[in-house]
PDB file of C-alpha atoms in Angstrom:
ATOM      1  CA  UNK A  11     -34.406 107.869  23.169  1.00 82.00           C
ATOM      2  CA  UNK A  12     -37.886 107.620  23.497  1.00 89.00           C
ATOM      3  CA  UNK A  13     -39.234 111.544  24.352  1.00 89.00           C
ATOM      4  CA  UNK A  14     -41.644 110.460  27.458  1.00 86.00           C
ATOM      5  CA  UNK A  15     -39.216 108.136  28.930  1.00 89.00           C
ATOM      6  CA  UNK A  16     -36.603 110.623  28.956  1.00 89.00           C
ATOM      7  CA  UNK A  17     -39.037 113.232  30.527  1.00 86.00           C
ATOM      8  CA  UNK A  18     -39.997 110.831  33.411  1.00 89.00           C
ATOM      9  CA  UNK A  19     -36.318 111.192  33.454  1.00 94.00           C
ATOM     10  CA  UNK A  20     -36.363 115.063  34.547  1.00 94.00           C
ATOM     11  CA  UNK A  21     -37.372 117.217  37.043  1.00 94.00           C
ATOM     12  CA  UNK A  22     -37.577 120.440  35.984  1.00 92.00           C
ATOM     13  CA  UNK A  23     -37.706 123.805  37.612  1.00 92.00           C
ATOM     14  CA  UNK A  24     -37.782 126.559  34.438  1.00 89.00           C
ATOM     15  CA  UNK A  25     -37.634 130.452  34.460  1.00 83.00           C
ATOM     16  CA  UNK A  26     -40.422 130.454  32.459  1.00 78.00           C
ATOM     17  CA  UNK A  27     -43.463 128.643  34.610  1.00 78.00           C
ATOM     18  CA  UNK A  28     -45.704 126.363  32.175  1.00 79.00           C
ATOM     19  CA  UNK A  29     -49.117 125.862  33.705  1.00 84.00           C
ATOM     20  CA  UNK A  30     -52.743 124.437  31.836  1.00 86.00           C
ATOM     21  CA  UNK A  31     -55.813 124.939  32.348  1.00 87.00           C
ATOM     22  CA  UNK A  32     -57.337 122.822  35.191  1.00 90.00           C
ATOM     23  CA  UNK A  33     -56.914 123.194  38.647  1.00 91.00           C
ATOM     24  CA  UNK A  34     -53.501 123.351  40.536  1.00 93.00           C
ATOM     25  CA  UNK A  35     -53.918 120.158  42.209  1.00 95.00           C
ATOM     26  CA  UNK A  36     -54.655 118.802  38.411  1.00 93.00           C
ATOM     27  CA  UNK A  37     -51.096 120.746  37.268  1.00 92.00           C
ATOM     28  CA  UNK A  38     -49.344 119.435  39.974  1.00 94.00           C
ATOM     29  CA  UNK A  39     -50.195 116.226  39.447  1.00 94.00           C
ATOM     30  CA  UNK A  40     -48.725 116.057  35.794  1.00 90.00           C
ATOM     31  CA  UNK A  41     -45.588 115.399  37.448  1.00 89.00           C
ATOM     32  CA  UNK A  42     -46.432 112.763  39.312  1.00 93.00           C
ATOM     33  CA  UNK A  43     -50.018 111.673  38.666  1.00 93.00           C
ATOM     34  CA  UNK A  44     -50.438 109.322  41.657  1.00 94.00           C
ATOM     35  CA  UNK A  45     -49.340 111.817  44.278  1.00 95.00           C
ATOM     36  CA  UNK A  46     -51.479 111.800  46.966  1.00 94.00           C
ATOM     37  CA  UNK A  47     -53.438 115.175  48.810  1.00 92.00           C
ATOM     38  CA  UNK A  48     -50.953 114.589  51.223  1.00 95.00           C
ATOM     39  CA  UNK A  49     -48.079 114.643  49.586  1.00 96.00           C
ATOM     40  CA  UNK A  50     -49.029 117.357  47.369  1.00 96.00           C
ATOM     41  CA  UNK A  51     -49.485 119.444  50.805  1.00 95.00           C
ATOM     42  CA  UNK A  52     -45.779 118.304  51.786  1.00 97.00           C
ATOM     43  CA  UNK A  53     -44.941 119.626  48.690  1.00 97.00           C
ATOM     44  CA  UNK A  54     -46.458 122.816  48.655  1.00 97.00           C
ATOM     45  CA  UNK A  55     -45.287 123.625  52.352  1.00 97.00           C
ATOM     46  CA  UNK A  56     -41.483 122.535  51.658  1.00 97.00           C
ATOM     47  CA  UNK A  57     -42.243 125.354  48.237  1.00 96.00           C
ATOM     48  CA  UNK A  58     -43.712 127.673  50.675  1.00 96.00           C
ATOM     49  CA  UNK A  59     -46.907 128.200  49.062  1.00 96.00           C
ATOM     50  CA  UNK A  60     -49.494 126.498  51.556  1.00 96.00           C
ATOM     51  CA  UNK A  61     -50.879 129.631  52.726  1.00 94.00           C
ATOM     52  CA  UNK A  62     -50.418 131.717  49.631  1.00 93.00           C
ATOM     53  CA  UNK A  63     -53.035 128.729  47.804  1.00 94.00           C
ATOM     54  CA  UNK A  64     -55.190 128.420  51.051  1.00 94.00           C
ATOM     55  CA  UNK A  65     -56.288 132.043  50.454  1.00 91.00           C
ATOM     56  CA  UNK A  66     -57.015 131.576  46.651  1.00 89.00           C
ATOM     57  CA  UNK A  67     -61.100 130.496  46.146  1.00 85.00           C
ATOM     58  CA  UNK A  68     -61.024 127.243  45.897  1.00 90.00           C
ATOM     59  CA  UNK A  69     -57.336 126.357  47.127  1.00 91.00           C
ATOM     60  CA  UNK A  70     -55.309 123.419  45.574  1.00 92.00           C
ATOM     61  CA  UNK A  71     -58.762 122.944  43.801  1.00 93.00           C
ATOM     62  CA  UNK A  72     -58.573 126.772  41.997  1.00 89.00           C
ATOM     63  CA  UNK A  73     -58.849 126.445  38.405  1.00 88.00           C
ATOM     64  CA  UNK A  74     -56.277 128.308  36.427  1.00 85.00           C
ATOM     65  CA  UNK A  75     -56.145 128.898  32.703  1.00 77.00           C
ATOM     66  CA  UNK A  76     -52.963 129.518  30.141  1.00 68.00           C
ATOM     67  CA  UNK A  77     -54.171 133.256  30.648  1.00 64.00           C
ATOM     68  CA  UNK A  78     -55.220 133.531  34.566  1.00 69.00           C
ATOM     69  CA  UNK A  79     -52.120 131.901  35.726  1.00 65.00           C
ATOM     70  CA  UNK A  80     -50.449 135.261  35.273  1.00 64.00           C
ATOM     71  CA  UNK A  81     -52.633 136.875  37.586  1.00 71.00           C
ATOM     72  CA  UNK A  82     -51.012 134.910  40.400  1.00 77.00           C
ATOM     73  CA  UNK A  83     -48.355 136.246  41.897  1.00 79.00           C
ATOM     74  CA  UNK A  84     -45.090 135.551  40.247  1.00 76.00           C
ATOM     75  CA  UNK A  85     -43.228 134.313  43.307  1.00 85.00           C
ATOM     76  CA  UNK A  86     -46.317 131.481  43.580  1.00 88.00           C
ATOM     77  CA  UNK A  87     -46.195 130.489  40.432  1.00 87.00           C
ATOM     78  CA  UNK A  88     -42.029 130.228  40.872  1.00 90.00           C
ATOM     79  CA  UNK A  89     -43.125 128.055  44.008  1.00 92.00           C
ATOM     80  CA  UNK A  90     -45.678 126.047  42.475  1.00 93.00           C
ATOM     81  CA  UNK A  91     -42.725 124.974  40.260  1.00 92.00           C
ATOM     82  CA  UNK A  92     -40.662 124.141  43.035  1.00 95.00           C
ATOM     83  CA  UNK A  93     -43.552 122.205  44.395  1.00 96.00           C
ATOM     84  CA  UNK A  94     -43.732 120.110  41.513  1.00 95.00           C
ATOM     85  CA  UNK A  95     -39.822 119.356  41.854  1.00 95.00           C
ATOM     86  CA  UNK A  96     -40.928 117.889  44.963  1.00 97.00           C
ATOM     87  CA  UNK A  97     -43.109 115.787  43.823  1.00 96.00           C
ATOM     88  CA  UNK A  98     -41.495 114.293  41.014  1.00 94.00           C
ATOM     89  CA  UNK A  99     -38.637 111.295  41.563  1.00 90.00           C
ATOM     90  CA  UNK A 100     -36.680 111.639  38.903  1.00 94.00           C
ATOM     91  CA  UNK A 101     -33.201 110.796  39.247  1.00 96.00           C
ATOM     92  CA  UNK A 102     -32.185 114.262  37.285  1.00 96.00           C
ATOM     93  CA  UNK A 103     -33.219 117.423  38.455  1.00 96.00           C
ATOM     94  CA  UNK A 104     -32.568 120.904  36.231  1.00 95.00           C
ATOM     95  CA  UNK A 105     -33.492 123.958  37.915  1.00 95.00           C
ATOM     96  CA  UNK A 106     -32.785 127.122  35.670  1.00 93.00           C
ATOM     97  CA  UNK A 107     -31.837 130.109  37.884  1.00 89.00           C
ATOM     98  CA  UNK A 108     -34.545 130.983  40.628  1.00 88.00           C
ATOM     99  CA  UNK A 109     -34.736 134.534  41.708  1.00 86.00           C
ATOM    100  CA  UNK A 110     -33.049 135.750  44.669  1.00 85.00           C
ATOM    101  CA  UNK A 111     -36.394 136.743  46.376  1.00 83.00           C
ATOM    102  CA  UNK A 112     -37.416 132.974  46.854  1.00 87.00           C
ATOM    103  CA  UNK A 113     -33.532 131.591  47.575  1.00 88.00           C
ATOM    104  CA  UNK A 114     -33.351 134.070  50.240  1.00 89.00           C
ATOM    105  CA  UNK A 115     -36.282 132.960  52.038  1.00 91.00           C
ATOM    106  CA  UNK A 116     -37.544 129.604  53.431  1.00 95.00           C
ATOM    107  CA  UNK A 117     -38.479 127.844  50.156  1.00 94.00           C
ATOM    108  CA  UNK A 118     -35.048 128.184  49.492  1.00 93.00           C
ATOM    109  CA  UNK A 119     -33.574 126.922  53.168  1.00 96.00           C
ATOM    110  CA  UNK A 120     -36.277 124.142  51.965  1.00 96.00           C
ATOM    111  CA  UNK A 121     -34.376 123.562  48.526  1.00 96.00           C
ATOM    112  CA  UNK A 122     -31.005 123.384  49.975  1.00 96.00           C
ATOM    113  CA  UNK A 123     -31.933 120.981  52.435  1.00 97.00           C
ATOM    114  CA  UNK A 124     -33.896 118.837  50.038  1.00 96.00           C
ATOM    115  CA  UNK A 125     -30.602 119.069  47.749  1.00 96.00           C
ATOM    116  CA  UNK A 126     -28.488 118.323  50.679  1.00 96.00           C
ATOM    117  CA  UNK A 127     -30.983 115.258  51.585  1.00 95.00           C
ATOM    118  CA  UNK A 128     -30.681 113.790  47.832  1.00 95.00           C
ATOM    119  CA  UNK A 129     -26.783 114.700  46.918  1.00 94.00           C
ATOM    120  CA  UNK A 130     -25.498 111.358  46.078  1.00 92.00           C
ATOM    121  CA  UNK A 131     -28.932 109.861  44.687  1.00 95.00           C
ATOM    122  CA  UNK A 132     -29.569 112.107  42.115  1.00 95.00           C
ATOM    123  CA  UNK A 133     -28.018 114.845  40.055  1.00 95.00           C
ATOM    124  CA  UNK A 134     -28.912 118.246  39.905  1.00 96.00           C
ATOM    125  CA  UNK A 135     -27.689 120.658  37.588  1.00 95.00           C
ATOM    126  CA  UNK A 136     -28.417 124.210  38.553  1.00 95.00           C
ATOM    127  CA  UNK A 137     -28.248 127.469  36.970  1.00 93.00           C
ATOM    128  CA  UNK A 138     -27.353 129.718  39.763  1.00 90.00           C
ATOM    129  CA  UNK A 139     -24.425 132.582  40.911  1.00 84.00           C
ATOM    130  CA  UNK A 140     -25.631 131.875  44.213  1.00 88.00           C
ATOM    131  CA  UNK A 141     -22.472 131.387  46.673  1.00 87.00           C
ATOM    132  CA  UNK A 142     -24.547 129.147  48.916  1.00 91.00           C
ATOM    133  CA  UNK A 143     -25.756 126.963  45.798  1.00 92.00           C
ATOM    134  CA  UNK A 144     -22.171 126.755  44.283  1.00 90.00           C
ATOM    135  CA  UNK A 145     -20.590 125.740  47.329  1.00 91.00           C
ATOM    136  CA  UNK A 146     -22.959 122.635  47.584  1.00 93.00           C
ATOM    137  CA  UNK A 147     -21.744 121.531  44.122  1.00 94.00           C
ATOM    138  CA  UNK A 148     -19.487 118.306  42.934  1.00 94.00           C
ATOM    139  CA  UNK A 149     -18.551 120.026  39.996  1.00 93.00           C
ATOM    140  CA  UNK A 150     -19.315 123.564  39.119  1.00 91.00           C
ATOM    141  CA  UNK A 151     -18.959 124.743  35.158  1.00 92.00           C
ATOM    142  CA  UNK A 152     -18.624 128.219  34.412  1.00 87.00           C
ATOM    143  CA  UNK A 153     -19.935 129.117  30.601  1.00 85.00           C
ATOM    144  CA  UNK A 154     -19.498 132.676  29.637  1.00 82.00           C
ATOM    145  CA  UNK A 155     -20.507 134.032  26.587  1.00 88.00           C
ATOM    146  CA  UNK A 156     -17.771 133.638  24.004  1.00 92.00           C
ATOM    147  CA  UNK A 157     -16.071 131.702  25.897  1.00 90.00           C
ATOM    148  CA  UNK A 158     -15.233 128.205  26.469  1.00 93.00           C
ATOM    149  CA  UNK A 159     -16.441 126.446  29.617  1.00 92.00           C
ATOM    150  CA  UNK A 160     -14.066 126.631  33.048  1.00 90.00           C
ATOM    151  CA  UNK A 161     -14.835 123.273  34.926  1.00 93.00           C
ATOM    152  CA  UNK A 162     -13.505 122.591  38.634  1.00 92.00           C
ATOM    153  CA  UNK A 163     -14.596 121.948  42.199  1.00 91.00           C
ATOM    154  CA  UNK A 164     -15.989 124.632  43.990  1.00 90.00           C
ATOM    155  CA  UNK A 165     -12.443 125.455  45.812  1.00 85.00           C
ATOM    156  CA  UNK A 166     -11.114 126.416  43.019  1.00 85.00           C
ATOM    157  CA  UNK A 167     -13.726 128.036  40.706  1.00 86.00           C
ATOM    158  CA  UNK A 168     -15.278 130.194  43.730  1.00 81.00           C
ATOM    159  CA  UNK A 169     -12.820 133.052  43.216  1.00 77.00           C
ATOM    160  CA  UNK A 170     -13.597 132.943  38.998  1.00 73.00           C
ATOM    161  CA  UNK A 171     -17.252 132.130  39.439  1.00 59.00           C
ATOM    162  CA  UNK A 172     -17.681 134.911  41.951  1.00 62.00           C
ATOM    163  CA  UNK A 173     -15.862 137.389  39.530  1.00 67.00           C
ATOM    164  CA  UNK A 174     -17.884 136.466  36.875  1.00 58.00           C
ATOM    165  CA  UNK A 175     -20.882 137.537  38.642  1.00 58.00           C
TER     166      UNK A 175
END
């Protein structure tokens, strides 16, 4: 497989944020370079971050570096990740286990709609011990260290998932 093609492939929300140095409108664009201002906005307020970036100098146009992105907050930086899952199309999103703090909020009322709006179009596979999150699942796989991996629908691996946690 051909390594860009496959990432065009993937939408991808990690536990450990990658940002470069440029402004956020120029990192949130490496997802989907053609997005427009007002998508980008969409994006942000579906991530829950409008605000939080409006009150930065320069907004969507603050420049961040490797080394200043970790003087953002770390709940932006988890929804300026989220944002860029917005943005992107790609028929297969990952999303590697986001914090309680943001699931329990809006952005993540936000990310179970959008999941709910795009079950059946794409796949997601999601790192999560979330109740909510497993219950929206086709197929939920439970890997435990040592162990090999339980597979089932969410009727019947909610009582071993929920254990596990």
């Amino acid at each position: 497989l051909n390594p860009a093609s496959l990432r065009k492939q993937i939408a991808y929300v990690p536990q450990q944020y990658d940002f470069f140095e440029g402004s956020i409108i120029d990192n949130l664009r490496l997802c989907n370079p053609i997005a427009t201002e007002e998508e980008i906005r969409i994006a942000l307020d579906l991530a829950v971050a409008s605000e939080e970036i409006a009150r930065l100098p320069d907004g969507i146009h603050t420049c961040i570096t490797r080394y200043s992105v970790n003087a953002l907050p770390a709940n932006l930086t988890l929804r300026l990740s989220l944002a860029r899952l917005y943005l992107h199309t790609a028929p297969i999103l990952l999303i590697d286990e986001i914090s309680n703090t943001i699931l329990s909020g809006r952005a993540g009322k936000n990310l179970k709609d959008y999941l709910a709006r795009n079950k059946g179009n794409r796949t997601c596979i999601m790192v999560t011990y979330r109740e909510d999150f497993l219950k929206m699942a086709d197929t939920i796989v439970l890997m435990q260290r040592g162990q090999s991996p339980v597979v089932g629908s969410p009727d019947t691996m909610m009582n071993i998932v929920l254990e596990a946690a």
